[in-house]
Amino acid sequence: MTDWPLRLLVTLILVWIIGGEFLRTLPGDLLWDFGSFVASGRAAAQGLDPYGIHELTFHVSIAGFDMWNPNLNPPISALLFQLFDGGDVHQTFRIWRMISIAIYVATVLLLFDRYGATPLTVLWVFALAGFWDTLLLGQIYIPLVFMAVAAWLLLERRQHIAAGILIGLVVSMKPNVLVWPVLLFLAGHRPAPIAAAITAAVVSAVPLLVYGPDIYGQWLSLVAGDGSRAVFLTNASIAGFAARAGIPWAGLPLSLALLLGLALWAVRRRPGIERASGFALLAALLASPLGWVHYTLFLLPLLLSRWHHPEIRLAGLMLCVPVPMVLARMGAPALDQLTLGSVYGWALLICVGSLVADRWRQAVPSAQAGRISGRPGSAADPAMPATMATATEPVARPASTPGA
């Protein structure tokens, strides 16, 4: 942005969002998702089903949507959530909120140290809908985002094993992020995915030793029967789009097509780590049955590394639309839900389009330079096919250079 009136307008909007969201998320009587987590840990400790409906399980009831919101995280969470049940639950919720804020600030500082900061980007990271809704609900995304961001930065520094361990920890709590190490593996970047697989396997084995195999059956049973949740407007995935369009059956084949297409691309093109990671994180949200807006925080390194692209700034601002404004479209006509109600999903698709457009952006200057210089592979030198000159991925920048 170079036009100061536009900058001023965006600044005022972001400040307004931050102020409104701060007031909305102040602690109150409701325990939200945090209550479901405490209930899950408590049930596991008492030998009950941690994926059942219990006293503190959160119940969601708004226009066009009414259902219970139990813990949907893998069985390792049933052990971890017992840490939340050590005293007054409301006080623990407040403490968890402050811990989440502190970890988010640390995450942002890591990213600003790597990619730089401007007044607008500082406001932007604290205006994101995923950040504020995570605080409101008492969700667990922010520590996982910190690990994912640290893994991204470690991959840039070629510290693959450390990065893989962090990715494995994230995958053990959020299995849809498995797309990331798988795509890296297919692209030929093997050490980090192997470390991630070992880490995730070890962590996932702990509940088996403590509770036995039944706990995985309980979790899978809940997840398999949870398809009706896809229509909720904070779900930015392809399944969410399909459910709102009245064709929920199309969500799975479209998601599988996306994953298969990326897998073939990774095997054939062997993209660099940064490019493969960007596509993988976007696919982890889009191809997941439930790609909540909170997951968009995992895209922070991708967005900040590409902030110089206008379409990325647009997508970033779309991800700041407050959740209440989106949920106001619940129960509205399908077209309304597919447009304004799906703003987070459209932001993800814009990001995908930006990554896809990179190849075109690289090819146009190369072709223009070729016509002038007559280098091999250009229009002035037809001896070598032009596709050979443009088939390679861009060389990854060293960690000390700004932007991507």
XYZ file of C-alpha atoms in Angstrom:
404
model
C 0.000 0.000 0.000
C 1.474 3.406 -1.035
C -1.654 5.556 -0.796
C -1.743 7.118 2.674
C -5.560 7.513 2.803
C -5.889 3.771 2.227
C -3.263 3.072 4.873
C -5.117 5.300 7.315
C -8.420 3.590 6.569
C -6.947 0.100 7.058
C -5.245 1.234 10.268
C -8.516 2.580 11.673
C -10.353 -0.623 10.729
C -7.721 -2.808 12.395
C -7.760 -0.678 15.553
C -11.564 -0.894 15.617
C -11.402 -4.683 15.240
C -8.830 -5.050 18.016
C -10.845 -2.869 20.390
C -14.090 -4.691 19.701
C -12.536 -8.140 19.953
C -10.761 -7.278 23.187
C -14.073 -6.386 24.801
C -15.803 -9.437 23.319
C -13.251 -11.883 24.656
C -12.993 -10.614 28.228
C -13.441 -13.529 30.649
C -17.011 -14.193 31.747
C -19.124 -16.992 33.157
C -18.998 -19.257 30.090
C -16.202 -21.818 29.794
C -16.736 -22.409 26.055
C -14.441 -25.078 24.530
C -12.177 -24.896 27.562
C -14.978 -26.489 29.566
C -15.129 -29.351 27.054
C -11.393 -29.898 27.472
C -11.649 -29.978 31.263
C -14.591 -32.371 30.999
C -12.619 -34.661 28.681
C -9.579 -34.790 30.944
C -11.735 -35.321 34.016
C -13.649 -38.162 32.352
C -10.425 -39.878 31.300
C -9.073 -39.627 34.838
C -12.267 -41.233 36.168
C -12.223 -44.064 33.629
C -15.121 -42.614 31.598
C -15.371 -41.843 27.896
C -13.358 -38.646 27.311
C -15.287 -38.108 24.071
C -18.731 -38.242 25.629
C -21.037 -35.444 26.802
C -20.318 -34.382 30.375
C -21.282 -31.619 32.774
C -18.850 -29.014 31.425
C -19.152 -29.964 27.733
C -19.917 -26.858 25.691
C -23.261 -26.689 23.865
C -23.496 -24.511 20.734
C -26.878 -23.081 19.803
C -27.238 -20.336 17.198
C -29.446 -19.836 14.159
C -29.339 -22.928 11.963
C -26.906 -24.814 14.233
C -27.486 -26.660 17.507
C -25.164 -29.340 18.838
C -22.737 -30.319 21.571
C -19.083 -29.450 21.182
C -17.032 -32.196 22.881
C -13.284 -32.566 22.723
C -12.367 -33.574 19.161
C -8.597 -33.777 19.673
C -6.685 -37.113 19.561
C -6.401 -39.287 22.704
C -3.154 -37.702 23.919
C -5.294 -34.651 24.709
C -7.247 -36.616 27.309
C -4.027 -36.867 29.306
C -2.896 -33.279 28.738
C -6.277 -31.769 29.588
C -6.089 -33.235 33.072
C -3.605 -30.436 33.773
C -6.504 -27.972 33.394
C -8.471 -29.629 36.219
C -6.313 -28.714 39.194
C -8.474 -26.064 40.895
C -11.103 -23.455 40.148
C -11.896 -23.960 36.470
C -12.706 -20.303 35.763
C -9.409 -19.190 37.305
C -7.544 -21.830 35.297
C -9.287 -20.553 32.168
C -8.018 -17.014 32.870
C -4.494 -18.301 33.454
C -4.602 -20.290 30.209
C -5.756 -17.167 28.387
C -2.768 -15.184 29.666
C -0.390 -18.032 28.778
C -1.840 -18.130 25.259
C -1.364 -14.372 24.833
C 2.252 -14.596 26.011
C 3.012 -17.456 23.618
C 1.364 -15.579 20.746
C 3.505 -12.510 21.435
C 6.608 -14.723 21.393
C 5.465 -16.244 18.093
C 4.933 -12.832 16.533
C 8.337 -11.607 17.720
C 10.015 -14.616 16.095
C 8.277 -13.849 12.802
C 9.007 -10.121 12.925
C 12.662 -10.867 13.634
C 12.737 -12.992 10.478
C 10.501 -11.046 8.086
C 10.477 -7.547 9.531
C 7.556 -5.515 10.816
C 5.622 -2.397 9.903
C 2.964 -0.593 11.953
C 0.294 -2.219 9.759
C 1.609 -5.769 10.150
C 1.859 -5.277 13.918
C -1.795 -4.265 14.032
C -2.742 -7.006 11.590
C -1.352 -9.937 13.595
C -3.336 -8.740 16.614
C -6.525 -8.248 14.609
C -6.741 -11.776 13.208
C -10.062 -13.480 13.873
C -8.346 -16.766 14.637
C -6.356 -15.173 17.462
C -9.316 -13.603 19.233
C -11.641 -16.579 18.825
C -8.946 -18.868 20.184
C -8.793 -16.701 23.317
C -12.576 -16.549 23.642
C -13.046 -20.315 23.403
C -10.019 -21.247 25.506
C -8.653 -23.252 22.602
C -5.177 -24.805 22.398
C -4.048 -23.615 18.967
C -1.549 -20.943 19.994
C 1.122 -23.227 21.538
C 0.816 -25.440 18.458
C 1.160 -22.400 16.190
C 4.325 -21.445 18.069
C 5.755 -24.906 17.398
C 4.762 -24.762 13.734
C 6.322 -21.322 13.279
C 9.514 -22.457 15.011
C 9.571 -25.513 12.728
C 9.150 -23.322 9.624
C 12.070 -21.117 10.695
C 14.218 -24.133 11.575
C 13.540 -25.616 8.139
C 14.795 -22.382 6.591
C 17.996 -22.824 8.595
C 18.242 -26.475 7.472
C 17.856 -27.750 11.045
C 15.667 -30.571 9.814
C 15.598 -32.897 12.821
C 14.590 -30.204 15.307
C 11.968 -28.949 12.863
C 10.666 -32.475 12.351
C 10.280 -33.073 16.086
C 8.193 -29.907 16.414
C 6.070 -30.837 13.393
C 5.512 -34.280 14.900
C 4.283 -32.723 18.135
C 1.825 -30.578 16.188
C 0.611 -33.561 14.157
C 0.015 -35.590 17.315
C -2.545 -32.986 18.421
C -3.836 -31.843 15.017
C -3.671 -34.803 12.583
C -4.724 -32.746 9.558
C -1.297 -31.070 9.704
C 0.098 -34.474 8.628
C -0.149 -33.073 5.099
C 2.930 -30.952 5.851
C 5.503 -33.710 6.542
C 3.985 -35.961 3.873
C 4.356 -33.305 1.175
C 7.905 -32.540 2.299
C 8.725 -36.247 2.092
C 7.282 -36.556 -1.412
C 9.224 -33.474 -2.495
C 12.467 -35.170 -1.462
C 13.081 -33.391 1.834
C 13.260 -36.514 3.983
C 14.952 -35.883 7.392
C 12.257 -33.599 8.847
C 9.306 -35.821 7.863
C 11.025 -38.909 9.262
C 11.682 -37.134 12.564
C 8.074 -35.925 12.554
C 6.722 -39.429 11.965
C 8.769 -40.908 14.802
C 7.757 -38.117 17.186
C 4.056 -38.333 16.336
C 4.113 -42.126 16.658
C 5.766 -42.021 20.091
C 3.356 -39.364 21.403
C 0.332 -41.188 19.982
C 1.428 -44.447 21.628
C 1.269 -42.955 25.121
C -2.563 -43.089 25.377
C -2.446 -46.709 24.223
C -0.207 -47.575 27.155
C -2.279 -45.599 29.648
C -5.852 -46.301 28.501
C -5.598 -49.165 26.001
C -6.877 -49.238 22.413
C -10.498 -48.452 23.315
C -9.758 -44.744 23.612
C -8.826 -44.567 19.925
C -12.069 -46.316 19.039
C -14.004 -43.721 21.052
C -12.207 -40.865 19.336
C -12.605 -42.266 15.828
C -16.274 -42.959 16.455
C -16.851 -39.335 17.420
C -14.868 -37.899 14.519
C -16.473 -40.201 11.935
C -19.967 -39.122 12.944
C -19.194 -35.406 13.097
C -19.863 -34.432 9.473
C -22.818 -32.166 10.302
C -20.408 -29.693 11.909
C -18.870 -28.843 8.521
C -21.596 -26.310 7.666
C -20.532 -24.006 10.540
C -19.311 -20.766 8.994
C -15.952 -20.617 10.764
C -15.033 -23.819 8.921
C -12.894 -22.617 5.998
C -12.402 -26.015 4.370
C -13.631 -27.377 1.047
C -16.055 -29.558 3.017
C -17.488 -26.389 4.506
C -18.002 -24.839 1.068
C -19.690 -28.032 -0.147
C -22.000 -28.268 2.864
C -23.143 -24.660 2.444
C -23.722 -25.228 -1.267
C -26.070 -28.111 -0.456
C -23.732 -30.768 -1.866
C -21.968 -32.116 1.240
C -21.110 -35.336 -0.612
C -18.738 -33.350 -2.866
C -16.464 -32.269 -0.026
C -14.537 -35.533 0.308
C -13.766 -36.158 -3.406
C -12.742 -32.527 -3.929
C -10.472 -32.640 -0.876
C -8.914 -35.917 -2.031
C -8.388 -34.440 -5.503
C -6.522 -31.501 -3.968
C -4.301 -33.796 -1.909
C -3.618 -36.115 -4.828
C -2.801 -33.197 -7.117
C -0.333 -31.788 -4.603
C 1.241 -35.204 -4.095
C 1.825 -35.633 -7.838
C 3.162 -32.087 -8.077
C 5.588 -32.691 -5.201
C 6.893 -35.933 -6.720
C 7.291 -34.514 -10.225
C 8.458 -30.951 -9.500
C 10.449 -31.446 -6.290
C 9.604 -27.988 -4.902
C 11.786 -26.265 -2.349
C 11.031 -26.547 1.356
C 9.362 -23.160 1.664
C 7.105 -23.635 -1.342
C 6.138 -27.179 -0.363
C 5.432 -26.042 3.204
C 3.206 -23.213 2.021
C 1.067 -25.451 -0.146
C 0.989 -28.121 2.567
C -0.316 -25.820 5.284
C -2.991 -24.435 2.988
C -4.027 -27.961 2.008
C -4.097 -29.003 5.670
C -6.886 -26.464 6.154
C -8.713 -26.789 2.856
C -8.737 -30.602 2.710
C -9.612 -31.093 6.359
C -13.230 -31.889 7.233
C -12.998 -29.079 9.789
C -10.595 -26.267 8.903
C -11.551 -23.784 11.623
C -10.531 -20.142 11.358
C -8.170 -20.765 14.294
C -6.048 -22.939 12.001
C -5.321 -19.875 9.849
C -2.806 -18.825 12.500
C -0.601 -21.629 11.171
C -0.311 -19.563 7.981
C 1.429 -16.642 9.704
C 4.910 -17.410 8.316
C 3.505 -17.961 4.823
C 1.555 -14.701 4.881
C 4.314 -12.550 6.357
C 6.923 -13.986 4.000
C 4.703 -12.992 1.057
C 3.303 -9.736 2.421
C 4.708 -7.844 -0.574
C 2.044 -9.456 -2.784
C -1.181 -7.374 -2.861
C -3.404 -10.450 -2.971
C -1.785 -11.783 0.203
C -2.495 -8.507 1.985
C -6.103 -8.779 0.817
C -6.369 -12.344 2.112
C -4.775 -11.278 5.379
C -7.367 -8.551 5.873
C -10.173 -10.984 5.062
C -8.896 -13.197 7.875
C -9.454 -10.276 10.257
C -13.226 -10.177 9.750
C -14.557 -10.742 13.288
C -16.218 -14.096 13.892
C -19.542 -12.563 15.055
C -19.891 -10.793 11.687
C -19.432 -14.129 9.922
C -21.702 -16.100 12.228
C -24.435 -13.522 11.643
C -24.866 -15.237 8.244
C -25.823 -18.558 9.879
C -29.298 -19.451 8.718
C -29.080 -16.986 5.817
C -29.736 -18.034 2.187
C -27.132 -20.349 0.679
C -25.673 -17.643 -1.581
C -25.141 -15.378 1.402
C -23.391 -18.157 3.307
C -21.219 -19.032 0.302
C -20.040 -15.453 -0.130
C -19.884 -13.281 2.991
C -20.315 -16.289 5.271
C -17.342 -18.077 3.703
C -14.886 -15.175 3.807
C -12.227 -17.244 5.578
C -12.387 -19.979 2.948
C -12.113 -17.438 0.134
C -9.033 -15.984 1.835
C -7.402 -19.433 1.746
C -8.216 -19.832 -1.945
C -6.645 -16.435 -2.667
C -3.477 -17.647 -0.933
C -3.469 -20.786 -3.065
C -3.896 -18.643 -6.168
C -0.966 -16.476 -5.100
C 1.328 -19.491 -4.775
C 0.176 -20.887 -8.116
C 0.734 -17.492 -9.764
C 4.394 -17.507 -8.703
C 5.284 -19.709 -11.646
C 3.641 -17.296 -14.059
C 5.317 -14.325 -12.357
C 8.704 -16.020 -12.763
C 8.066 -17.098 -16.337
C 7.086 -13.674 -17.705
C 10.307 -11.837 -16.746
C 12.348 -14.842 -17.858
C 10.716 -14.865 -21.268
C 11.153 -11.107 -21.665
C 14.808 -11.313 -20.684
C 15.288 -14.248 -23.047
C 13.999 -12.300 -26.022
C 16.583 -9.632 -25.289
C 19.554 -11.800 -24.408
C 18.946 -14.767 -26.673
C 19.841 -17.188 -23.869
C 19.091 -20.911 -24.249
C 15.495 -21.757 -23.694
C 14.261 -18.328 -24.788
C 12.332 -17.234 -27.860
C 15.598 -15.932 -29.332
C 17.282 -19.308 -28.954
C 14.862 -22.115 -29.796
C 17.582 -24.754 -29.589
C 16.505 -25.636 -26.037
C 12.825 -26.048 -25.080
C 11.624 -23.150 -22.957
C 10.098 -25.529 -20.426
C 13.569 -26.752 -19.511
C 14.594 -23.234 -18.653
C 11.667 -22.642 -16.289
C 11.069 -26.040 -14.725
C 13.254 -25.574 -11.688
C 12.005 -24.188 -8.412
C 13.484 -20.941 -7.119
C 16.507 -21.347 -4.863
C 15.521 -21.077 -1.204
C 16.691 -17.862 0.418
C 19.023 -18.096 3.387
C 17.382 -17.355 6.712
C 18.978 -13.907 6.938
C 17.252 -12.474 3.869
C 13.846 -10.781 4.239
C 10.710 -12.028 2.547
C 9.922 -14.824 0.162
